[in-house]
Coordinates of C-alpha atoms in Angstrom, one line a residue:
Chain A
X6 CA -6.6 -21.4 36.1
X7 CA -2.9 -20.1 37.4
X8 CA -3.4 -16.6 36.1
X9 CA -6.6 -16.1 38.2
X10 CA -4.0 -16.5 41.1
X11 CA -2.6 -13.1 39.9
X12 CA -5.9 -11.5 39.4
X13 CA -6.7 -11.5 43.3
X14 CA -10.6 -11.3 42.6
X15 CA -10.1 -7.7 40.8
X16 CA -13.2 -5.6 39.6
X17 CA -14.7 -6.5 36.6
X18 CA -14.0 -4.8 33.3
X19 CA -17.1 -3.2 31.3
X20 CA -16.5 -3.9 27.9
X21 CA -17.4 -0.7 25.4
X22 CA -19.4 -1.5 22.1
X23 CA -16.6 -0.9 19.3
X24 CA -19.7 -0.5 16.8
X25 CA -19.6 -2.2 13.7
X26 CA -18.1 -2.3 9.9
X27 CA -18.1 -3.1 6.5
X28 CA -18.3 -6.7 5.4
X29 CA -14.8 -5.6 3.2
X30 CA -13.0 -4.7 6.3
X31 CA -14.3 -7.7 8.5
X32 CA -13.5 -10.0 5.7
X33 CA -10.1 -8.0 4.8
X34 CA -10.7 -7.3 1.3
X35 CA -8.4 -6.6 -1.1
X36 CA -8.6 -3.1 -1.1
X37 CA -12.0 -1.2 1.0
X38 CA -12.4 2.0 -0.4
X39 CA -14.7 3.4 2.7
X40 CA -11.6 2.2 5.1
X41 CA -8.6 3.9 3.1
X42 CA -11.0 7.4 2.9
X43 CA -11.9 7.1 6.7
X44 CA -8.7 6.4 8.0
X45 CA -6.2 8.8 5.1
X46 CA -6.8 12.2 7.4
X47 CA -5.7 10.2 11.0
X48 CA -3.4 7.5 9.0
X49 CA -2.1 8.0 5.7
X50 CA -2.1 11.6 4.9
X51 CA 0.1 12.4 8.2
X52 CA 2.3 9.3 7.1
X53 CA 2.7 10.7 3.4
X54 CA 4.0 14.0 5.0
X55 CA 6.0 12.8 7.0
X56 CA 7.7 10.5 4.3
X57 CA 7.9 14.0 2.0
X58 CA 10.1 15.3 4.9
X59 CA 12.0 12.9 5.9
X60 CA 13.0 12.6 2.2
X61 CA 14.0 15.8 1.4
X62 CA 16.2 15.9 4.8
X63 CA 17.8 12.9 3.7
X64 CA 18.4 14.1 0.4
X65 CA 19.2 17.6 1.2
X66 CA 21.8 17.2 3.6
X67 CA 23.2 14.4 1.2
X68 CA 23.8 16.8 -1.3
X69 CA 25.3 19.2 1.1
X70 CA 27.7 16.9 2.5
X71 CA 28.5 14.9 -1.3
X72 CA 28.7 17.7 -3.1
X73 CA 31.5 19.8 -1.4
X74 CA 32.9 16.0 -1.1
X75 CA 33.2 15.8 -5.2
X76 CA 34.4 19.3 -5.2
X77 CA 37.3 18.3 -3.5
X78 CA 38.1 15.0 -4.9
X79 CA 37.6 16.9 -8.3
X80 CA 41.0 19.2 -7.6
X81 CA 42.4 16.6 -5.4
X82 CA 42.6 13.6 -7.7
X83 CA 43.9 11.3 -4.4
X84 CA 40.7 11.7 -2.6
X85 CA 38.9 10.3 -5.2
X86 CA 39.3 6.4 -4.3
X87 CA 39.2 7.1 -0.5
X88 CA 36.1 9.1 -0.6
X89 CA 34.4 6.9 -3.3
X90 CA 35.2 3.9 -1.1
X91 CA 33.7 5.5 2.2
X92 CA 30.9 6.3 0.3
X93 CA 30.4 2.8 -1.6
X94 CA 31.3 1.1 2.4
X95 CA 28.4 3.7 3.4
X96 CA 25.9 2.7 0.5
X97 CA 26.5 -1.5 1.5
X98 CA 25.6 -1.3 5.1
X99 CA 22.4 -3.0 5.7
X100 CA 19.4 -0.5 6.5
X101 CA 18.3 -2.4 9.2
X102 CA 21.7 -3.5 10.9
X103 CA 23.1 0.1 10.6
X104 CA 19.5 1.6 11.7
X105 CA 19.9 -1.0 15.1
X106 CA 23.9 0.2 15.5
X107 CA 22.5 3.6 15.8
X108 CA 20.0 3.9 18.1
X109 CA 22.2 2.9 21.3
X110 CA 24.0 6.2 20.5
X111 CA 21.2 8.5 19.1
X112 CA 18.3 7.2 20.1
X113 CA 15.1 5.6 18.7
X114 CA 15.0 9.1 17.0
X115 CA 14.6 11.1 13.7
X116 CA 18.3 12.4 13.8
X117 CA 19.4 8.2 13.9
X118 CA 16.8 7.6 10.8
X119 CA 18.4 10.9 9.2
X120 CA 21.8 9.5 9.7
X121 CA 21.3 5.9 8.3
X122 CA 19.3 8.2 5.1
X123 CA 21.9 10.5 4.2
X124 CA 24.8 8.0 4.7
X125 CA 22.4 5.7 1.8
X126 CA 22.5 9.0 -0.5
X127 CA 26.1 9.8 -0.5
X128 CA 27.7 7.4 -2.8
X129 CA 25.3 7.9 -5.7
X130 CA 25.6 12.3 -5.1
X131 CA 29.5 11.7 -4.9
X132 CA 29.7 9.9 -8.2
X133 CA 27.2 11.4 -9.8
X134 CA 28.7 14.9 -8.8
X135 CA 32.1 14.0 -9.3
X136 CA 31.4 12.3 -13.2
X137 CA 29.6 15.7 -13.7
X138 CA 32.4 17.7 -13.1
X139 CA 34.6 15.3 -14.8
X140 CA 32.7 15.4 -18.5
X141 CA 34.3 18.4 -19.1
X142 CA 36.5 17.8 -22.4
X143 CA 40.1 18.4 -21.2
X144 CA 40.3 20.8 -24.7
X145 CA 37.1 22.9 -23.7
X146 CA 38.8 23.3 -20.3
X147 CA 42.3 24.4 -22.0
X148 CA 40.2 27.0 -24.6
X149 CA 38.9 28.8 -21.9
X150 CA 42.8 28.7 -19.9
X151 CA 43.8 30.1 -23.2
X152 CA 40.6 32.9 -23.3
X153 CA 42.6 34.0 -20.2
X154 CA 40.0 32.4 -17.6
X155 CA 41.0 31.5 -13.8
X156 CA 40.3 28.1 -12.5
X157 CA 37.6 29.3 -10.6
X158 CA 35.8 31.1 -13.7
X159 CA 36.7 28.2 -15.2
X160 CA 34.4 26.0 -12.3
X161 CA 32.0 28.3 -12.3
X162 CA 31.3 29.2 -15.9
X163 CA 32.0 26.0 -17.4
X164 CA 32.5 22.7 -15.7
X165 CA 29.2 23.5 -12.8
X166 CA 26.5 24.4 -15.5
X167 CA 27.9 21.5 -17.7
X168 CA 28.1 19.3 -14.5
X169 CA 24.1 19.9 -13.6
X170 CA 22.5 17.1 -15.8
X171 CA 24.7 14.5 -14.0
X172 CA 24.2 15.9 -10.8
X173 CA 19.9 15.8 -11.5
X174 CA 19.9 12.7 -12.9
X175 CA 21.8 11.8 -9.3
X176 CA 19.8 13.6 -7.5
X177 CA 16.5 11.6 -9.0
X178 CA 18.2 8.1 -8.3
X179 CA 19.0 9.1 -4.9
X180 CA 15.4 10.3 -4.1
X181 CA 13.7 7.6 -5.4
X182 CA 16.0 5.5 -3.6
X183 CA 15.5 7.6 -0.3
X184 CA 11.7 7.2 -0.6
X185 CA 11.5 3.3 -0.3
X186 CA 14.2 2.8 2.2
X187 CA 12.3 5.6 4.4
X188 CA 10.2 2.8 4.9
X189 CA 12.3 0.6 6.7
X190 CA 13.3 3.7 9.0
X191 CA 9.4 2.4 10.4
X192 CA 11.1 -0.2 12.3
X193 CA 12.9 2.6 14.6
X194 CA 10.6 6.1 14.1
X195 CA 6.8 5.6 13.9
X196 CA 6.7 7.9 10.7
X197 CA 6.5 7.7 7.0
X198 CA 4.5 5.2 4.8
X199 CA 6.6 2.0 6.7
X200 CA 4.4 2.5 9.4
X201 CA 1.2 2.0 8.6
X202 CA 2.8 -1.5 6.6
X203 CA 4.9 -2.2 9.6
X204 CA 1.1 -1.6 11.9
X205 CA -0.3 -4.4 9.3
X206 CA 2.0 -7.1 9.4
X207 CA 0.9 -9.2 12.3
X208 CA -2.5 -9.2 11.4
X209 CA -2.4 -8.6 7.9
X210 CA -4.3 -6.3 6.0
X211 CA -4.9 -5.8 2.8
X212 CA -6.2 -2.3 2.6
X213 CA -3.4 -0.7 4.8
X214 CA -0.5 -2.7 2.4
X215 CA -2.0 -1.5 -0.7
X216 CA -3.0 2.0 0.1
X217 CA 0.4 2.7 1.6
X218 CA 2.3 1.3 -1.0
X219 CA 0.7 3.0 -3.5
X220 CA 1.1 6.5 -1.9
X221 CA 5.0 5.2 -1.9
X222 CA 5.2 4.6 -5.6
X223 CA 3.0 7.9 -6.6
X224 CA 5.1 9.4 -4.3
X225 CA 8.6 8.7 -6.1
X226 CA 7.3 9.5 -9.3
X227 CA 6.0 12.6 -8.0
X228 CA 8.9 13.5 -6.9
X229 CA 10.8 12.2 -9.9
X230 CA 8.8 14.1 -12.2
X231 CA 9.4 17.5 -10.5
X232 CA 13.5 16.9 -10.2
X233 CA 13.3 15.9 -14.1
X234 CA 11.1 19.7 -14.5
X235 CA 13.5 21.6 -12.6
X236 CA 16.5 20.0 -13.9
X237 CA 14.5 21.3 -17.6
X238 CA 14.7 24.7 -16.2
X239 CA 17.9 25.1 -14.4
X240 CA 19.5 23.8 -18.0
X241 CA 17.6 25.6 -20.5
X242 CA 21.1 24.6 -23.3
X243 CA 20.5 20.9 -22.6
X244 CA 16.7 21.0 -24.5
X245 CA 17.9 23.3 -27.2
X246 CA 20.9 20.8 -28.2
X247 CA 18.4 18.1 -27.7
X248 CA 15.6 19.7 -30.3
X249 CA 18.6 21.0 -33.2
Chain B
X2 CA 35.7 3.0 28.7
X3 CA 34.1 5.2 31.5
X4 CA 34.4 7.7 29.4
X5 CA 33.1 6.2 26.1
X6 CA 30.1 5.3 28.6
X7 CA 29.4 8.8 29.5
X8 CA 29.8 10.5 26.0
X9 CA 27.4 7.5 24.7
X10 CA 25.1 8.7 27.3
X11 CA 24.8 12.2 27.2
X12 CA 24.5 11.6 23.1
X13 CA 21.6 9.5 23.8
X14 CA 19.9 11.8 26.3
X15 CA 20.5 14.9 23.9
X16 CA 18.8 12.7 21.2
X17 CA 15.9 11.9 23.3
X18 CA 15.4 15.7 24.5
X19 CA 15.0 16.4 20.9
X20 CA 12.6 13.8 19.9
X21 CA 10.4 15.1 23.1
X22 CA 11.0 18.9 21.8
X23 CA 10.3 17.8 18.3
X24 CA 6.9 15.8 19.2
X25 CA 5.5 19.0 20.8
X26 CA 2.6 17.0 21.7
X27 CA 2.7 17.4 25.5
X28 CA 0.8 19.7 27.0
X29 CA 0.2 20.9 30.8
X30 CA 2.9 21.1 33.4
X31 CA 2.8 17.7 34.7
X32 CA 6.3 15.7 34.8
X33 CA 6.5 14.0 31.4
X34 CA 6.8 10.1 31.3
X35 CA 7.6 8.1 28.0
X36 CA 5.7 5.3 27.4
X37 CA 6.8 2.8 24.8
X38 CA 5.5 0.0 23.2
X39 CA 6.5 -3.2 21.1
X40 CA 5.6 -4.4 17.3
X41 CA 1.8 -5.4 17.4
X42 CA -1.5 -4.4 18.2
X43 CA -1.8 -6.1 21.8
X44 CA 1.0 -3.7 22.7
X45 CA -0.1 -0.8 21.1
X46 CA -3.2 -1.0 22.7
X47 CA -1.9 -1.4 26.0
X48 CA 0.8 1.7 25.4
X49 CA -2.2 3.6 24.3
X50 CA -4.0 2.2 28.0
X51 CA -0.7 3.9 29.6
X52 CA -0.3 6.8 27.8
X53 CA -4.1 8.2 28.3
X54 CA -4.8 7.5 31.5
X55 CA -1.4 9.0 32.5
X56 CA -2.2 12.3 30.5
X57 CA -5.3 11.8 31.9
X58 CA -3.7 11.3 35.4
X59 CA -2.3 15.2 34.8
X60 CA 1.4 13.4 33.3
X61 CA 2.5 14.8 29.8
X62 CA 2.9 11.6 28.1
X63 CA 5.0 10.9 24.9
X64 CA 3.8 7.9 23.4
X65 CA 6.5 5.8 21.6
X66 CA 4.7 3.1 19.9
X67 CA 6.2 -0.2 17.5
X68 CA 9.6 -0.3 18.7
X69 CA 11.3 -3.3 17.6
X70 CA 12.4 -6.4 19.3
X71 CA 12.5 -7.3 23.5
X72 CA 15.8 -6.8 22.8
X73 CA 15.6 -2.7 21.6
X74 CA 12.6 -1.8 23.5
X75 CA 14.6 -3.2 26.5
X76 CA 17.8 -1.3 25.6
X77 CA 15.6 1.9 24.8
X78 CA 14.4 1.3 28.8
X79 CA 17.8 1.1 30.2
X80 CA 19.4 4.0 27.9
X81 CA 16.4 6.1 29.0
X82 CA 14.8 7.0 25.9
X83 CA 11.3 5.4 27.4
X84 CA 10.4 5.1 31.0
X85 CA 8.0 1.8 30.9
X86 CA 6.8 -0.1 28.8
X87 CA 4.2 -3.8 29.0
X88 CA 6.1 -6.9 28.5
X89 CA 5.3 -10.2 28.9
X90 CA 6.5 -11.8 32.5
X91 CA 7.6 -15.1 30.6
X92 CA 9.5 -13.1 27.9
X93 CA 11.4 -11.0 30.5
X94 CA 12.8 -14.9 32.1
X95 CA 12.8 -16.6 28.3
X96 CA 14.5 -13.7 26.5
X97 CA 16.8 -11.9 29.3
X98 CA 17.0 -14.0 32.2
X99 CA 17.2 -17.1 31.4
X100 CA 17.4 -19.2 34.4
X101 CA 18.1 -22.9 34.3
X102 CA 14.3 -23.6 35.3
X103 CA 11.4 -21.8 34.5
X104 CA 9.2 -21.6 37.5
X105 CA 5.5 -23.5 37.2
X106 CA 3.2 -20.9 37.8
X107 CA 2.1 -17.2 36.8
X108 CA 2.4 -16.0 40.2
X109 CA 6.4 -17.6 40.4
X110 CA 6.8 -16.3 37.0
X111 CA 5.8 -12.6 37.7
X112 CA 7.8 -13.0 41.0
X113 CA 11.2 -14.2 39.1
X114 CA 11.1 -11.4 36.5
X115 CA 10.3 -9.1 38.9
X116 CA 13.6 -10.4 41.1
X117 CA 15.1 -10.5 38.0
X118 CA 14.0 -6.6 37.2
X119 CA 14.7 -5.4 39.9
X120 CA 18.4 -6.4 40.2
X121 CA 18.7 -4.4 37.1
X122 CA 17.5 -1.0 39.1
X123 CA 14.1 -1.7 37.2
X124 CA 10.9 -2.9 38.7
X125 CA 7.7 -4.6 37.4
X126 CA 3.9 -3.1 38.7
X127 CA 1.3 -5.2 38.6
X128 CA 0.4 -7.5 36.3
X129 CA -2.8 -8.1 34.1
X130 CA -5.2 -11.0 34.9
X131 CA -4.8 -11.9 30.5
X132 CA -1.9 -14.0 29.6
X133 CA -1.1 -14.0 25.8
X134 CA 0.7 -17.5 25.4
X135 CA 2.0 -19.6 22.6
X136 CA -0.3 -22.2 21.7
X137 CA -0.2 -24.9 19.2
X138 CA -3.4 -25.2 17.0
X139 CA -5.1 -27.3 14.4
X140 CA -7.6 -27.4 12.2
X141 CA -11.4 -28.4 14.3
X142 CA -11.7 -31.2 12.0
X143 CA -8.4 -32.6 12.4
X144 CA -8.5 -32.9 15.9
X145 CA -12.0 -34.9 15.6
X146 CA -11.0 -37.1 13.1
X147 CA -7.9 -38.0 15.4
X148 CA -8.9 -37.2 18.8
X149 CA -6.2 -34.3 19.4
X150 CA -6.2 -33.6 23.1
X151 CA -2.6 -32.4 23.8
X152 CA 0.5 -31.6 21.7
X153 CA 1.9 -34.8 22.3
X154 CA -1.2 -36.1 20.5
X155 CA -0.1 -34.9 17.3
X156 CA 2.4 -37.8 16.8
X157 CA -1.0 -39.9 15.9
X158 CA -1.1 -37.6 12.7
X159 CA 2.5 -39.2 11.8
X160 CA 4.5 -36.7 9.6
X161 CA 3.1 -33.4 9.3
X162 CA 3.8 -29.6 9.2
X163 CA 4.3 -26.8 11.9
X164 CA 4.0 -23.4 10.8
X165 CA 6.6 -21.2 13.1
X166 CA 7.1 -17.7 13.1
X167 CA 11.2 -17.6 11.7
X168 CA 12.2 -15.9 15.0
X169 CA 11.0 -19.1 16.8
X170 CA 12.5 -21.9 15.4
X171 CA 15.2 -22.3 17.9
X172 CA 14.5 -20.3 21.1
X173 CA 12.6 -21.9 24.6
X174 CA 9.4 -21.8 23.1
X175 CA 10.1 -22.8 19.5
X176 CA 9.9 -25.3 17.0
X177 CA 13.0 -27.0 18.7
X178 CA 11.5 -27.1 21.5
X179 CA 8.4 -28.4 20.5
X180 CA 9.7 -31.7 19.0
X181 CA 12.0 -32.4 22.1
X182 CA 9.6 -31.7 24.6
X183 CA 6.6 -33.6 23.1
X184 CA 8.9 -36.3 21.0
X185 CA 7.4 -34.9 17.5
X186 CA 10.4 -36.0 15.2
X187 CA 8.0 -36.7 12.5
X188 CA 6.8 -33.1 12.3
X189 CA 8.8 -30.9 10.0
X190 CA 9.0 -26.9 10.3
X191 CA 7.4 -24.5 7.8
X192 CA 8.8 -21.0 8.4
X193 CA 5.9 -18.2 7.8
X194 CA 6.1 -14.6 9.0
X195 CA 3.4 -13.7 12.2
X196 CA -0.2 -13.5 10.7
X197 CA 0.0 -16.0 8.4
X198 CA 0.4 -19.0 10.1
X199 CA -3.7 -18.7 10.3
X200 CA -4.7 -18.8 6.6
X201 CA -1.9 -21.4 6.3
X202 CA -3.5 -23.4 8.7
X203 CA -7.0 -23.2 7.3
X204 CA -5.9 -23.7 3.9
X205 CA -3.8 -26.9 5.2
X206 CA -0.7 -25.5 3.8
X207 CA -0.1 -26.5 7.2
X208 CA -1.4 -29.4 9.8
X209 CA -0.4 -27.3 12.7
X210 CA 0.6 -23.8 13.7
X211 CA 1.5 -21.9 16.7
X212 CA -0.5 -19.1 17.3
X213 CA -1.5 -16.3 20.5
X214 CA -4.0 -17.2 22.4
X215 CA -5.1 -13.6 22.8
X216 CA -5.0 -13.0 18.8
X217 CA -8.2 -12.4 17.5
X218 CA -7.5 -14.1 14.2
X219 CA -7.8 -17.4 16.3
X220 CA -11.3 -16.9 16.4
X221 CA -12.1 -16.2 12.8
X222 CA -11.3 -19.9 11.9
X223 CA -12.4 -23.0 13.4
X224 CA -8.9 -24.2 15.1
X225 CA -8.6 -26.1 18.3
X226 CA -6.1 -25.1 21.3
X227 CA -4.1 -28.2 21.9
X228 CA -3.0 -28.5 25.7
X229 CA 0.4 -27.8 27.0
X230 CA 0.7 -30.4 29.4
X231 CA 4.6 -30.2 29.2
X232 CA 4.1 -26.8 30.2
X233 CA 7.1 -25.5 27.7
X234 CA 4.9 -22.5 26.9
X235 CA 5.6 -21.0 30.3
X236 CA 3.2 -18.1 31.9
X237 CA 2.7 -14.8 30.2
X238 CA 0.9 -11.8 31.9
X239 CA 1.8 -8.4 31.0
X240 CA 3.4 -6.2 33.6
X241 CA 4.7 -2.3 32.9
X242 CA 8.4 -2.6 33.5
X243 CA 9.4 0.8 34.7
X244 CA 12.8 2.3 35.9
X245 CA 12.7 2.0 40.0
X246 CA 14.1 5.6 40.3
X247 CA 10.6 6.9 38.7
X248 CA 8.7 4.8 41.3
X249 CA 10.5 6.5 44.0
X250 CA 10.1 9.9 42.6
X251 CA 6.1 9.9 41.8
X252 CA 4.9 7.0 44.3
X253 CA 1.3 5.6 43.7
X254 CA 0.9 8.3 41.6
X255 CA 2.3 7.0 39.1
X256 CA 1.3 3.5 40.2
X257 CA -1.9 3.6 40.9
X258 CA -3.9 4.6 37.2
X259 CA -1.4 1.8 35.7
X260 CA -2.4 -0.7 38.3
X261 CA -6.1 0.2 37.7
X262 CA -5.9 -0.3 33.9
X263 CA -4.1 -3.5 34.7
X264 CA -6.3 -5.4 37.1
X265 CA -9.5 -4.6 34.0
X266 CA -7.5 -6.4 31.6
X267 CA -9.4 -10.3 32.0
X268 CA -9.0 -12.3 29.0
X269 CA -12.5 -11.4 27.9
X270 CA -11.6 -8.0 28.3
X271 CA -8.0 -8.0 26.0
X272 CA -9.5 -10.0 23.1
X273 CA -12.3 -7.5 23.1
X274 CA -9.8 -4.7 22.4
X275 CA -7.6 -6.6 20.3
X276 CA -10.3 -7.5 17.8
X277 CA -11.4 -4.1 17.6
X278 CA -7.7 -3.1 16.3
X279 CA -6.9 -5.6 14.7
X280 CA -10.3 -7.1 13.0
X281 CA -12.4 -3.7 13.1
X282 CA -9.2 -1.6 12.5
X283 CA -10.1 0.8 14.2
X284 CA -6.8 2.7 16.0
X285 CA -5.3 1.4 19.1
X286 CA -6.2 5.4 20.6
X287 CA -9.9 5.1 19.8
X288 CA -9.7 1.5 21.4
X289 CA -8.2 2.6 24.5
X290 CA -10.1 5.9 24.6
X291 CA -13.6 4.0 25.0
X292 CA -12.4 1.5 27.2
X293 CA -11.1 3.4 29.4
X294 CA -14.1 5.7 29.3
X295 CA -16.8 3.0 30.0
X296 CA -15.1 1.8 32.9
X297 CA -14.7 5.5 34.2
X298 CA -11.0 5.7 34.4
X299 CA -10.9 9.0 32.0

């Protein structure tokens, strides 16, 4: 053989016994039980973390940067089509191609992954914030000019509180969204539930798919279901209208 | 543009002093190497081979594992973000180097990528005894039925199907090549992401697929290798491709555990730890932990 040319009579390699396992997990199985709980504390349970924080990150600093964002376009009319646009350009970017254009720059790191994430939130905070603060009936906003209000008691008091149910309602799109294309930020960070899928794609198994996937989807409704309770809370008006 | 260059690469070394801050995984007071690795088990393994007996070794390792193409891990290398990583000494020529003819042998191979590396301010250590090639396959029975010695034998089977992985349609060792090389024009191309070309083939979705010789799903079906007598496959041994700067700073220190690992990896020896990921699933660390304790290297 040519390789044995390279291997200029080298020592021989003792070969450790690897043990042995199910007949589900030899066989790959549809979905091995004894696998999924052997392998959650090592695999899938620092994965699902991992996907929690990379999440909120995302979602947070979103919301820091699209808020403030519809703020402005809300008393500056003009910004509204040049902000909306950048973030609409943002939200059509291909995960993977932007993820790719990245990493030359910032590196096969979290703060590239971060940076594709937020720029994915933006457009749907924006909008969602900005239609919010928009719903305001112009003659609800001239009652409380007339009551003698500023424009900033008039923010405040008025259009924020009755701009929170849009804002939630963006906030839950954009998290759910967040939390499945984290899993494409696999193919640059080794963290989050796409790893573990990525790990089992060239040699496929079932077991790894299935359990990560469904960690993914309990994971968005999870984290849907606590936005929708919170959002309850922080708009205690909205239920009683709803119940009259 | 000089400028661009250096902002680009101070941003990229910040970015990579985070990532090591933010791992906090090192420990000691040893110099701290990166080790990356590419998209599948054989070279997770291997990074895992690296990483431990480096630590071992008294390095602080970061392990990078699964980063994406030849292409990124390659540009990772040169922007620093990793300081080695094992790639194929075929791949380096096929993917980067490209020279009009591919040399004949493993040894010419390893010494063209290594030119080839090196004129790049990189450098290649040794290289493994285990070559993962392309191969074509097909089914046991098939190959009885109509005596299927070489790839150019397939052309008795008249028109069938090739399953290819989509990345490998066109490229030096691809479908394309394939049909040109061995005069197939009868067999038509059935693209199928990596891993499944094996069920495919067993099911006869498929009458032929191209597979890895060191994949351990090979073995769980009753395929035959057919013979590359055109050679087109070329020769693929794994070396570490390190920055040549590093060599110079840490000598055989840093040369010597990765050459050790290297010369153990036979054939025999790389199947064994790729069926343990990949068929036992157990983790590439545990495989490279036990291996590297039963032949005494940690």
């Amino acid at each position: 053989m040519s390789s044995a040319l390279l291997a200029a009579a080298g020592p021989q390699p003792v070969i450790p016994d690897f043990g042995t396992v199910s007949s589900c997990v030899r066989d790959n199985g549809l979905f091995c039980v004894d696998w999924f709980t052997a392998n959650f504390s090592s695999m899938f349970g620092p994965a699902l973390v991992q996907h929690v924080r990379l999440t909120v990150i995302a979602v947070g600093v979103g919301f820091l940067i699209a808020f403030p964002l519809a703020l402005l376009a809300h008393f500056r009319r003009r910004l509204v089509k040049p902000l909306g646009g950048l973030t609409s350009f943002l939200y059509t970017i291909p995960p993977m191609a932007l993820f790719t254009l990245l990493v030359p720059v910032f590196g096969l790191s979290v703060l590239t992954a971060e940076i594709a994430l937020v720029s994915y939130t933006l457009m749907v905070l924006f909008k969602s914030s900005l239609t919010g603060l928009g719903e305001v009936p112009e003659e609800v906003r001239r009652a409380g000019e007339g009551m003698g209000l500023t424009r900033r008691e008039i923010l405040w008091r008025i259009e924020l509180p009755l701009a929170l149910p849009a804002v939630i309602s963006g906030l839950r799109v954009a998290t759910v969204t967040t939390i499945s294309v984290v899993e494409v930020a696999a193919f640059i960070i080794d963290q989050g539930l796409g790893s573990p899928i990525i790990q089992g794609l060239q040699s496929p198994f079932n077991t790894q798919f299935i359990g990560a996937g469904l960690l993914a989807v309990a994971l968005a409704l999870a984290a849907d279901g606590l936005i929708v309770l919170v959002g309850r809370l922080l708009t205690p008006w909205a239920r009683t209208r709803r119940t009259v | 543009m000089r400028r661009r260059t250096l902002l680009t690469g101070s941003l990229a070394v910040a970015a990579a002093a985070g990532v090591s801050t933010a791992a906090g995984s090192v420990a000691g007071t040893g110099p701290v190497i990166t080790v990356g690795s590419k998209q599948f088990t054989e070279s997770w393994v291997m990074g895992e081979l690296y990483a431990q007996i480096l630590t071992a070794r008294g390095f602080q390792v970061v392990l990078k594992s699964n980063i994406g193409s030849a292409d990124i891990i390659d540009r990772a290398l040169r922007s620093h973000q990793i300081d080695l990583y094992p790639e194929y000494t075929g791949v380096i020529l096929q993917t980067f180097a490209m020279p009009k003819s591919m040399p004949v042998t493993a040894h010419g191979t390893y010494e063209a990528a290594k030119r080839f590396e090196e004129g790049r301010g990189l450098t290649l250590l040794r290289p493994t005894p285990f070559q993962n090639r392309n191969a074509v396959a097909v089914r046991a029975s098939d190959a009885r039925k109509h005596g299927l010695r070489t790839v150019g034998d397939l052309r008795r089977m008249g028109r069938i199907s090739y399953a290819e992985y989509p990345d490998n349609i066109t490229g030096p060792l691809g479908y394309d090549a394939i049909v040109k090389a061995y005069r197939l024009s009868a067999m038509k191309v059935r693209p199928l992401n990596i891993g499944l070309q094996y069920p495919a083939l067993k099911n006869g979705d498929v009458d032929a697929a191209d597979v890895f010789t060191t994949d351990p799903q090979l073995r769980r079906y009753d395929f035959t290798v057919l013979e590359d007598d055109q050679a087109i496959f070329g020769f693929q041994n794994v070396s570490p491709v390190v920055r040549r700067s590093l060599v110079e700073r840490y000598g055989s220190r840093l040369t010597e555990p990765l050459d050790a690992v290297n010369a153990l990896l036979t054939e025999k020896a790389m199947q064994a730890l790729n069926e343990a990921a990949a068929m036992m699933r157990l983790s590439p660390a545990k495989v490279a932990d036990r291996f590297l304790r039963a032949n005494d290297l940690k």
